[in-house]
mmCIF file of N, CA and C in Angstrom:
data_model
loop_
_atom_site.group_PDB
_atom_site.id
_atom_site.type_symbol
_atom_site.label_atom_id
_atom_site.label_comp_id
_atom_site.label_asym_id
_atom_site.label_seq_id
_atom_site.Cartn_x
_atom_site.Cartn_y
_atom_site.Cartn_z
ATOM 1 N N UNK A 273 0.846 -1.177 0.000
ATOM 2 C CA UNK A 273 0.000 0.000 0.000
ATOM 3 C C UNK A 273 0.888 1.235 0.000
ATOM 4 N N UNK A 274 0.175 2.633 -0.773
ATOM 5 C CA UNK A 274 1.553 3.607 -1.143
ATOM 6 C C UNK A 274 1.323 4.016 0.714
ATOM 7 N N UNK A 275 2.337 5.027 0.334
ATOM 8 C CA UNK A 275 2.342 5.504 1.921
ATOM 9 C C UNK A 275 1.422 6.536 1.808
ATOM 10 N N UNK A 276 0.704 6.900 3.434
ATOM 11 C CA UNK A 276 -0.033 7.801 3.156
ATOM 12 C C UNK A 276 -2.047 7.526 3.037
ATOM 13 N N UNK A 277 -2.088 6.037 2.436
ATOM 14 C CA UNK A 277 -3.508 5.762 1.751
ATOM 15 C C UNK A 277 -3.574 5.365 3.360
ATOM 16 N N UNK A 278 -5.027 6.010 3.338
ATOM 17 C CA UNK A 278 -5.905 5.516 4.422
ATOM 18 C C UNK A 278 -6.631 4.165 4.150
ATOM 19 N N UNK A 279 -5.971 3.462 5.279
ATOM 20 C CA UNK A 279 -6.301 1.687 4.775
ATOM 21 C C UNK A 279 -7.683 1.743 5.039
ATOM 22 N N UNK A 280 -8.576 2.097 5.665
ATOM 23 C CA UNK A 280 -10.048 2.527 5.985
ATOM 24 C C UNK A 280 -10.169 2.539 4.135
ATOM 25 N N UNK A 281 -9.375 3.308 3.257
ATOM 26 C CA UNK A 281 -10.436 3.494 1.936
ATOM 27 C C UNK A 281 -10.483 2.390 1.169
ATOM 28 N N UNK A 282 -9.006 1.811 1.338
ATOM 29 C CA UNK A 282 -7.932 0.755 0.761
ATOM 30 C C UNK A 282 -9.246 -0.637 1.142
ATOM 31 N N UNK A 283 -9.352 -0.693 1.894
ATOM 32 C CA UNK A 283 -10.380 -2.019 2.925
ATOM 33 C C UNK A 283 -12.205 -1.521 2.079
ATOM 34 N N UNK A 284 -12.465 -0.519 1.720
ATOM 35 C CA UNK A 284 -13.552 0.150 1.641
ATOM 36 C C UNK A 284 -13.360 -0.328 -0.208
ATOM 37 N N UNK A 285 -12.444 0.324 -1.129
ATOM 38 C CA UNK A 285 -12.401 -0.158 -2.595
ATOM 39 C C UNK A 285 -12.065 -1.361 -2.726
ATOM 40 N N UNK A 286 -11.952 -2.330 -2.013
ATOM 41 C CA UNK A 286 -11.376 -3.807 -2.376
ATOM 42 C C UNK A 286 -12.902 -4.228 -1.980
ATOM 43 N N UNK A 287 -13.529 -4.084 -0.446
ATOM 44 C CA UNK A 287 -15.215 -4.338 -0.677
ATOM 45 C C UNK A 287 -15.854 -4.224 -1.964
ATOM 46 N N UNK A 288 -16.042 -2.964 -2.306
ATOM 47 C CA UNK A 288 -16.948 -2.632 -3.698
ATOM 48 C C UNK A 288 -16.663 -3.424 -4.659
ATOM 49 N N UNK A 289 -15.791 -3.583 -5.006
ATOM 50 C CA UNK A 289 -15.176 -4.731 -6.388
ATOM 51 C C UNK A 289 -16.494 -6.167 -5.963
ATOM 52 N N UNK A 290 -16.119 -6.227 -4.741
ATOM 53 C CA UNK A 290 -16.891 -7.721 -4.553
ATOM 54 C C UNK A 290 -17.881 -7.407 -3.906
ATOM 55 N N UNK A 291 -18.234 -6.576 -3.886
ATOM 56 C CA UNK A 291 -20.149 -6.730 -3.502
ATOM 57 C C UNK A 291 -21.209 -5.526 -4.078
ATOM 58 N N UNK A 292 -21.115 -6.111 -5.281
ATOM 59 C CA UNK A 292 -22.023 -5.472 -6.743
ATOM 60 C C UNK A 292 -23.781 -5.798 -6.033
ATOM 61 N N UNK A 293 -24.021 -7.008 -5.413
ATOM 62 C CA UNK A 293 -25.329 -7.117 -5.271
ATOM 63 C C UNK A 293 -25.620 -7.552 -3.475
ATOM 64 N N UNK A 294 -24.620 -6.834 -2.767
ATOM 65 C CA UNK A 294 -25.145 -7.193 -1.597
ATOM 66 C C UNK A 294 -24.606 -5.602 -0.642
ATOM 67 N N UNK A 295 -24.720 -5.129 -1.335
ATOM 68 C CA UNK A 295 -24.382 -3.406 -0.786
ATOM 69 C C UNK A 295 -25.599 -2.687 0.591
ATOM 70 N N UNK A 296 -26.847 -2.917 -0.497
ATOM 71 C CA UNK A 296 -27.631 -2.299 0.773
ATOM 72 C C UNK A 296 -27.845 -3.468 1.659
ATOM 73 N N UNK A 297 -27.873 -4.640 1.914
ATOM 74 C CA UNK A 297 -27.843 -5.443 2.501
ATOM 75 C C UNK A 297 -26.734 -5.492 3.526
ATOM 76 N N UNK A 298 -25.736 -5.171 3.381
ATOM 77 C CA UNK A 298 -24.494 -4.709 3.625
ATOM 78 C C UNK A 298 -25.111 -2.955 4.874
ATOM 79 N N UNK A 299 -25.133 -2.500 4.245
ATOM 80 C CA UNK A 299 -25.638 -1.076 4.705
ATOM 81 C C UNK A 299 -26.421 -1.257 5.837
ATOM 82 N N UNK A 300 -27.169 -1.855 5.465
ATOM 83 C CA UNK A 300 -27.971 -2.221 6.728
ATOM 84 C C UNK A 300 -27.783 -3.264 7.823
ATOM 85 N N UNK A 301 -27.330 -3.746 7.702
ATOM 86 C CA UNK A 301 -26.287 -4.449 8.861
ATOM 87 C C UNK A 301 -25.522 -3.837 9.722
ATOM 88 N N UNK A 302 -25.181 -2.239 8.709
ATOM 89 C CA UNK A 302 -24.140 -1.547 9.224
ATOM 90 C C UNK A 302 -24.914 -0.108 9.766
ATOM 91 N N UNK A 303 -26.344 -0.323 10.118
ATOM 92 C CA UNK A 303 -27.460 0.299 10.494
ATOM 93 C C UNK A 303 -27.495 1.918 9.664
ATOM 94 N N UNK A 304 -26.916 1.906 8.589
ATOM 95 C CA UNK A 304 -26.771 2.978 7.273
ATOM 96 C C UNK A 304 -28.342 2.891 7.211
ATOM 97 N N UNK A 305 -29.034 3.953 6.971
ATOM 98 C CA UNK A 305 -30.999 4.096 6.547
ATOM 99 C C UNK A 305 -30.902 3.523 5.604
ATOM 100 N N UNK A 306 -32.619 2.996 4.879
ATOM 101 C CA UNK A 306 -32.880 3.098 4.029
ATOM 102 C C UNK A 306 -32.899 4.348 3.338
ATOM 103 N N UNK A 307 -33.259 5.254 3.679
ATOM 104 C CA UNK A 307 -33.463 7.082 3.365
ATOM 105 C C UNK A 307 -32.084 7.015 2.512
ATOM 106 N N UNK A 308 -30.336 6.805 3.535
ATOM 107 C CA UNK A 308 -29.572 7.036 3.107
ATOM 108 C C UNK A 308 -29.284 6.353 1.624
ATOM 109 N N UNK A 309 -29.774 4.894 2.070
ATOM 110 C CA UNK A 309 -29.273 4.093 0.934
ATOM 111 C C UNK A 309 -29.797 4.504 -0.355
ATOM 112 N N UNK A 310 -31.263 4.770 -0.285
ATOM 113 C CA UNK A 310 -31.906 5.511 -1.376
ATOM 114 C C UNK A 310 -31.211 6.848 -1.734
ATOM 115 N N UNK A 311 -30.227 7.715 -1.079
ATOM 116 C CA UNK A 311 -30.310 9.167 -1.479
ATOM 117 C C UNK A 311 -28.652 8.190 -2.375
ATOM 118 N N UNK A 312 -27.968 7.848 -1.756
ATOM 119 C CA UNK A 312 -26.834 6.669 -2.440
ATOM 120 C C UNK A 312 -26.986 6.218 -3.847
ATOM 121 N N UNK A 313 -28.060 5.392 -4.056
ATOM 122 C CA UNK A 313 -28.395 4.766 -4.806
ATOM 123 C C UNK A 313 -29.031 5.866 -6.040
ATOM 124 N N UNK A 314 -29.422 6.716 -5.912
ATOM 125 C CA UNK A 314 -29.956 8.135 -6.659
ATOM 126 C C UNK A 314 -28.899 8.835 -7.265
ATOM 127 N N UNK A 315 -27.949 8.817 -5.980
ATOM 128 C CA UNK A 315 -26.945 9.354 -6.654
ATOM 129 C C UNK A 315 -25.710 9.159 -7.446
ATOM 130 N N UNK A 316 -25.885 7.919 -7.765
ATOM 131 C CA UNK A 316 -24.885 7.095 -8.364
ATOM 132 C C UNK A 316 -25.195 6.112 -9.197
ATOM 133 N N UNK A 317 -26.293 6.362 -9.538
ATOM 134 C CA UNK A 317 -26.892 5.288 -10.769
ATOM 135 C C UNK A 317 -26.412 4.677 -11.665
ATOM 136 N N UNK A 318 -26.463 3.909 -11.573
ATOM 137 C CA UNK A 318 -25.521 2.575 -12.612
ATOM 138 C C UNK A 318 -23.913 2.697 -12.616
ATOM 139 N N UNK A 319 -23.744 2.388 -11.308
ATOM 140 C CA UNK A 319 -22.485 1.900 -10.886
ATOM 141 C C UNK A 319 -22.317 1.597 -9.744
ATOM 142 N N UNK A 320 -22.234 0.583 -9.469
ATOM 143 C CA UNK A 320 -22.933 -0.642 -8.167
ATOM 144 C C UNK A 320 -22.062 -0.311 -7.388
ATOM 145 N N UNK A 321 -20.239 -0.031 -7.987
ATOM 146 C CA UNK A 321 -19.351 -0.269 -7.236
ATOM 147 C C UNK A 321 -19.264 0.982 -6.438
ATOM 148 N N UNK A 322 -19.183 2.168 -6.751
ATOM 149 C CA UNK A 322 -19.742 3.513 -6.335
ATOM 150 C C UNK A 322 -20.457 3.325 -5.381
ATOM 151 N N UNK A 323 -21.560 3.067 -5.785
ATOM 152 C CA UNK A 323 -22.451 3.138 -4.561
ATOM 153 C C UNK A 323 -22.437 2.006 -3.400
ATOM 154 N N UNK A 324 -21.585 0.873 -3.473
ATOM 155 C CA UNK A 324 -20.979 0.384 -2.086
ATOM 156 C C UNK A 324 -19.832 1.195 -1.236
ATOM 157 N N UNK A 325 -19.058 1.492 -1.561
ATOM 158 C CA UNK A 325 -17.735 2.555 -1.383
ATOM 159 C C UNK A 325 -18.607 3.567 -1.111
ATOM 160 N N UNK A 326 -19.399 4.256 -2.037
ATOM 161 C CA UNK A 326 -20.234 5.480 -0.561
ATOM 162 C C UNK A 326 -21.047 4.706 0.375
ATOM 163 N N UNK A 327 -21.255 3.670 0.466
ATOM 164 C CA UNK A 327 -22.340 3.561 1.793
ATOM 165 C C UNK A 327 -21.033 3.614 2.765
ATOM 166 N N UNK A 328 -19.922 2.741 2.532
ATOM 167 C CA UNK A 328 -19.290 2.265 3.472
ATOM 168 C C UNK A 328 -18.732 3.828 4.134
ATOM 169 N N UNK A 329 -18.364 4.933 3.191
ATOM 170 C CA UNK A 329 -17.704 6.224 3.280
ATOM 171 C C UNK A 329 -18.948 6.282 4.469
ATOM 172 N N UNK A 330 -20.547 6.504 4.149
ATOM 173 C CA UNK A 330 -21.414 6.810 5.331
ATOM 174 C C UNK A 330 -21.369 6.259 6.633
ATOM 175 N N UNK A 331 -21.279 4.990 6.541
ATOM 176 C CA UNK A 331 -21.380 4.384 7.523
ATOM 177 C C UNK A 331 -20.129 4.658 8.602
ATOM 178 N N UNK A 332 -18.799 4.996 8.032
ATOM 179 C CA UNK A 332 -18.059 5.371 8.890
ATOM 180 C C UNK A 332 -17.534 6.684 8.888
ATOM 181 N N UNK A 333 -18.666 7.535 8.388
ATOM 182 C CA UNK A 333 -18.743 8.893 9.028
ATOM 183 C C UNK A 333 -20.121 8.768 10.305
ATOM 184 N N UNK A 334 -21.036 8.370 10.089
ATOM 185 C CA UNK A 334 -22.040 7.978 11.011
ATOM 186 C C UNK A 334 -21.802 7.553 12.323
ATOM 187 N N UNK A 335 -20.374 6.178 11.829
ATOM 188 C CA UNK A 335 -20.157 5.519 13.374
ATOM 189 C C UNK A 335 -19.330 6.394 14.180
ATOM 190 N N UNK A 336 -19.188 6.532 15.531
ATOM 191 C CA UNK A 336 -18.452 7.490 16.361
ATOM 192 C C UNK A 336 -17.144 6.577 16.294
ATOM 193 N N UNK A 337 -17.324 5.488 16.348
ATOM 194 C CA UNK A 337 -16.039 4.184 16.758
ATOM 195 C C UNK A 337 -15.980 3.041 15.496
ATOM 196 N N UNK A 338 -15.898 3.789 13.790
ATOM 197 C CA UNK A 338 -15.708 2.348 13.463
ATOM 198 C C UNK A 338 -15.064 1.521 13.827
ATOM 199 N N UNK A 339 -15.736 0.099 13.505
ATOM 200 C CA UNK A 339 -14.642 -0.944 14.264
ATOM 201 C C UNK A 339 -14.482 -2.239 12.963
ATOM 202 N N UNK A 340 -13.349 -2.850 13.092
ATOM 203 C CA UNK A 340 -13.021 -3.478 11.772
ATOM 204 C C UNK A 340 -14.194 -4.646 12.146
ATOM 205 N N UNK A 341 -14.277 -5.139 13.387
ATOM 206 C CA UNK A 341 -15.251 -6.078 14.003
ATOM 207 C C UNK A 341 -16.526 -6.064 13.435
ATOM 208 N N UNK A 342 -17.483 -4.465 13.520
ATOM 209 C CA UNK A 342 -18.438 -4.607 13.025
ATOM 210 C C UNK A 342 -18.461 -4.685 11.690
ATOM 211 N N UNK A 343 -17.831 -4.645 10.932
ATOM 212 C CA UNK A 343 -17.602 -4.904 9.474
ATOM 213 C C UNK A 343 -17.603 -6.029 9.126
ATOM 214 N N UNK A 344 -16.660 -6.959 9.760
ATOM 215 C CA UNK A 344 -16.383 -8.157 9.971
ATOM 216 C C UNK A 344 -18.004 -8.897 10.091
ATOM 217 N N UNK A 345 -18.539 -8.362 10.905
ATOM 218 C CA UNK A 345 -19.739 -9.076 11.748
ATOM 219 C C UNK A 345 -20.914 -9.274 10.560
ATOM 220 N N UNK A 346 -20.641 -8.031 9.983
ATOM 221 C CA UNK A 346 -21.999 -7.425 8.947
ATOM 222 C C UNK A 346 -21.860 -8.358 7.517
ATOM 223 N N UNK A 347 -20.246 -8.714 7.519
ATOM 224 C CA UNK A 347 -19.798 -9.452 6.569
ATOM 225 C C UNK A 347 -20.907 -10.654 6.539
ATOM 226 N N UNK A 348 -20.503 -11.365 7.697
ATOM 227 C CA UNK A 348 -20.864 -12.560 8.327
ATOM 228 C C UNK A 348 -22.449 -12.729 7.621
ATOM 229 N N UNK A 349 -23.114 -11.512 8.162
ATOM 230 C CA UNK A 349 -24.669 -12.048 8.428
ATOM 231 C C UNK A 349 -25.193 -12.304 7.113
ATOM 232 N N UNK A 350 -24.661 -11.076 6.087
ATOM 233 C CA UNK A 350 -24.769 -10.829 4.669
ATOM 234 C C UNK A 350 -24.488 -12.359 3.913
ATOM 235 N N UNK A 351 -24.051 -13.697 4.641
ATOM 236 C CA UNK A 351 -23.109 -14.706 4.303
ATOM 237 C C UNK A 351 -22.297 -14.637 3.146
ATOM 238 N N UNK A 352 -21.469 -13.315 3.449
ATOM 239 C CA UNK A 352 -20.286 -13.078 2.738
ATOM 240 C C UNK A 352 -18.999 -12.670 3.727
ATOM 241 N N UNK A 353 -18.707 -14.619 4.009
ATOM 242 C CA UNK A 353 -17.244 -14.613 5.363
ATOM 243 C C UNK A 353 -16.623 -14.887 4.424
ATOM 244 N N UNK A 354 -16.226 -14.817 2.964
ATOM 245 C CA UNK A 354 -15.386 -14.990 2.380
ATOM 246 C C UNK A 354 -14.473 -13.868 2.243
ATOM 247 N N UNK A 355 -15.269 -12.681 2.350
ATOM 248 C CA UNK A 355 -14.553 -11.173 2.393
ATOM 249 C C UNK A 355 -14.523 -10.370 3.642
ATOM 250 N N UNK A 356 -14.165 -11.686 5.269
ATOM 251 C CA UNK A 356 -13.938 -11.101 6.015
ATOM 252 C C UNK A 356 -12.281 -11.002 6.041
ATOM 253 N N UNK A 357 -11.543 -11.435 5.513
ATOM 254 C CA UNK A 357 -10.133 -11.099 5.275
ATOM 255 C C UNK A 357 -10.106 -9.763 4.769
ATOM 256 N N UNK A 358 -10.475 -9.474 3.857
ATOM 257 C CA UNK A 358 -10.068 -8.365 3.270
ATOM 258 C C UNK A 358 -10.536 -7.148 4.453
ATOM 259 N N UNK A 359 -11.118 -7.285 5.379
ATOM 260 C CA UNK A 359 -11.433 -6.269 6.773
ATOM 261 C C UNK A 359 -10.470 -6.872 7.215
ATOM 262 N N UNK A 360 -10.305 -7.811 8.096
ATOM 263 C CA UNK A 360 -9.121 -8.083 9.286
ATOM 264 C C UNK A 360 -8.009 -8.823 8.912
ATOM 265 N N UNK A 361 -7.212 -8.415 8.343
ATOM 266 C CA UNK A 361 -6.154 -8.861 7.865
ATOM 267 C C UNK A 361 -5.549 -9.915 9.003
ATOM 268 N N UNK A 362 -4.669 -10.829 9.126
ATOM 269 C CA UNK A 362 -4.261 -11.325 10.491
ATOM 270 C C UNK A 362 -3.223 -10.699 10.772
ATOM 271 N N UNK A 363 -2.572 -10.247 9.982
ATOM 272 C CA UNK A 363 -1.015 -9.670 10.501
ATOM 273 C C UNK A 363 -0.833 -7.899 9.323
ATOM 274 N N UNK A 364 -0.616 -7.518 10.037
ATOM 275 C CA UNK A 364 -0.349 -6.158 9.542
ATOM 276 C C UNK A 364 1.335 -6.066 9.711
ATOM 277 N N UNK A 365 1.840 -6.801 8.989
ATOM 278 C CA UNK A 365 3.597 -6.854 9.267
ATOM 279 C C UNK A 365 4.369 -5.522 9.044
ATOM 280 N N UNK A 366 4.887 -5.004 10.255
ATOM 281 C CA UNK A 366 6.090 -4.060 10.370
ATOM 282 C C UNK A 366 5.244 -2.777 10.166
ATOM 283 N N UNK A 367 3.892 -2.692 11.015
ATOM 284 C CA UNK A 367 3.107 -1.392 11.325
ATOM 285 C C UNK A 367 2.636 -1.590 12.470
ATOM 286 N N UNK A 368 2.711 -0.057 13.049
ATOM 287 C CA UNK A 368 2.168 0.004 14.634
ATOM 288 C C UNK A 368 0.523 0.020 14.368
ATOM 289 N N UNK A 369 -0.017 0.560 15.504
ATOM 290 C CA UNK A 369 -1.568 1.059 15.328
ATOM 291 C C UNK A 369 -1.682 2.653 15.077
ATOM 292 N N UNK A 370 -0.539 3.006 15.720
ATOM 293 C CA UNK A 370 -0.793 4.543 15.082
ATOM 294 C C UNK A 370 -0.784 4.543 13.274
ATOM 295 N N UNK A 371 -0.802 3.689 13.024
ATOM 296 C CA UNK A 371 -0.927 3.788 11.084
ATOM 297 C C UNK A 371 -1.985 3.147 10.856
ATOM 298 N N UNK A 372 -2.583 2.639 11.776
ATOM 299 C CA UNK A 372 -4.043 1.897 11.891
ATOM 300 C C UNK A 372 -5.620 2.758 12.420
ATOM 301 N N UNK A 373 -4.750 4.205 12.697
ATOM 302 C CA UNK A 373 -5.405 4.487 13.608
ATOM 303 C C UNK A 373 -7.050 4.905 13.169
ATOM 304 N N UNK A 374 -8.127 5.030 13.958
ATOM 305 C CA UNK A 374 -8.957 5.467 12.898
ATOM 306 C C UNK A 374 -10.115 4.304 13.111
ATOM 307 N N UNK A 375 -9.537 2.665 13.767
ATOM 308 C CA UNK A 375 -10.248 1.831 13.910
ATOM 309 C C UNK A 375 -10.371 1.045 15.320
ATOM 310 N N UNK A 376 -11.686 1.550 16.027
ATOM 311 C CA UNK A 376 -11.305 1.395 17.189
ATOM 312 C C UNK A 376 -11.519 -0.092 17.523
ATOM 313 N N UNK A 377 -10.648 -0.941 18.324
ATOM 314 C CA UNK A 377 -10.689 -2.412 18.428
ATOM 315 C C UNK A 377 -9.441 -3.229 18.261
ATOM 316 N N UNK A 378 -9.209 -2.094 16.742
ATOM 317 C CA UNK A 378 -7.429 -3.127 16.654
ATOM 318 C C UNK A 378 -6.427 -3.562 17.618
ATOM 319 N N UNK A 379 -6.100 -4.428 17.549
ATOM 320 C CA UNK A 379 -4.815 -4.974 18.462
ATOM 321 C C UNK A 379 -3.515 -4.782 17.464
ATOM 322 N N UNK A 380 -3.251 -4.438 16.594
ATOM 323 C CA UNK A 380 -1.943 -4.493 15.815
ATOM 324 C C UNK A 380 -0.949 -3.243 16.773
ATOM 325 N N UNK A 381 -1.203 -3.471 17.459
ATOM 326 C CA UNK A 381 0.144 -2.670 18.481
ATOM 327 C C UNK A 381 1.705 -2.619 18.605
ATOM 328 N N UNK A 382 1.916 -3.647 18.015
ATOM 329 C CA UNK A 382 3.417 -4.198 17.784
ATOM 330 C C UNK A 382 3.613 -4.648 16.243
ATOM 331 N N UNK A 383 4.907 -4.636 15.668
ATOM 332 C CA UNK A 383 4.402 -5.416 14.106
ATOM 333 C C UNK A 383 4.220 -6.728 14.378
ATOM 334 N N UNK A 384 3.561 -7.372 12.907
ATOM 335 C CA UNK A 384 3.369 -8.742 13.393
ATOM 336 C C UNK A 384 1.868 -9.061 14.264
ATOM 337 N N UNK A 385 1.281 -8.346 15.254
ATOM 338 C CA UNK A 385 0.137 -8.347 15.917
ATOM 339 C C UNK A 385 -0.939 -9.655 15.368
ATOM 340 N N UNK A 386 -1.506 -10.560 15.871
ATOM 341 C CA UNK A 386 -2.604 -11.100 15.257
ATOM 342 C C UNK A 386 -3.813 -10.520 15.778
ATOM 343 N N UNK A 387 -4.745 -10.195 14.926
ATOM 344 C CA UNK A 387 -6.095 -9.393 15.514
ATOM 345 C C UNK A 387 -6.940 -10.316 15.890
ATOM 346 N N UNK A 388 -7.850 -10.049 16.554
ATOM 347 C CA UNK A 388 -9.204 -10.811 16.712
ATOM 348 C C UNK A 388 -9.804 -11.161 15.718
ATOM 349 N N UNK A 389 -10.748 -12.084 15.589
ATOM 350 C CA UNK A 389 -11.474 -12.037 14.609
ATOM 351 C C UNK A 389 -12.823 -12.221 14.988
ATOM 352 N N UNK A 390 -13.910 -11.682 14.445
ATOM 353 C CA UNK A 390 -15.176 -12.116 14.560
ATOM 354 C C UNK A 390 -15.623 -13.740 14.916
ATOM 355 N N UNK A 391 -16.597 -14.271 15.615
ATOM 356 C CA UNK A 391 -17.074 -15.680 15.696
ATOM 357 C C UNK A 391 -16.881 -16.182 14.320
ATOM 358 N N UNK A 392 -17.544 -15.362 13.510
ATOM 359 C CA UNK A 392 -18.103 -16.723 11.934
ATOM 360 C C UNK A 392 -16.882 -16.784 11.445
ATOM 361 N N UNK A 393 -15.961 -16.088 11.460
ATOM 362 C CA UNK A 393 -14.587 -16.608 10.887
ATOM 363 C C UNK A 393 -13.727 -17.355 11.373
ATOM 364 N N UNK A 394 -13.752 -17.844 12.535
ATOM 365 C CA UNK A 394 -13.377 -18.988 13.506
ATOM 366 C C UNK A 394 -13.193 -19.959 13.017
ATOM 367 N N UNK A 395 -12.201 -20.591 12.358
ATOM 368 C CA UNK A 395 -12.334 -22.240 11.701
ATOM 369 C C UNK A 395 -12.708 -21.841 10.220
ATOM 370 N N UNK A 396 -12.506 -20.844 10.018
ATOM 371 C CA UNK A 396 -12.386 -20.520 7.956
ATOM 372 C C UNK A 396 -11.183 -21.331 7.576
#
């Protein structure tokens, strides 16, 4: 990743690629409105990937504490644990959390760190 990219967007454009048809489903897990999803979806018409990458932009202007967890979680319910990696990486090698910062929950405190992971990814 270049230096500088906020892995929050980096984690946010690698979502959109892979979830063309489970966005507001997604959104709402991540308690984003319908209202919002509709003003989203209006505003970005015919381009799926857009309009996942802004919900997610909403949802973590909305949350006071995003957390990679609830992402993780929302993954889960959506039964898309295939793209809970791409949220919780296991090892963030040779970065503190101050380069993490931004996500409240992380354990990557040291390099190397293994994070938590959500229940449904337990035994992936």
């Amino acid at each position: 990743m270049a230096e500088g990219v906020d892995p929050r967007r980096r984690i946010f454009l690698d979502l959109s690629a892979e979830l063309p048809n489970h966005w507001r489903d997604l959104g709402r897990q991540l308690n984003v409105t319908d209202s919002e999803l509709d003003t989203i979806n209006a505003n970005h018409d015919g381009n799926v990937k857009e309009k996942c990458y802004q919900m997610l932009l909403k949802w973590n202007q909305k949350s006071a504490t995003p957390i990679l967890d609830d992402l993780a979680k929302a993954l889960c319910k959506i039964d898309r644990r295939d793209l809970v990696e791409l949220v919780t990486p296991k090892v963030f090698p040779g970065k503190a959390q101050s380069q993490h910062s931004g996500w409240a929950g992380e354990e990557a405190e040291f390099p190397g760190q293994i994070l938590k992971l959500p229940g449904c990814y337990q035994g992936l």
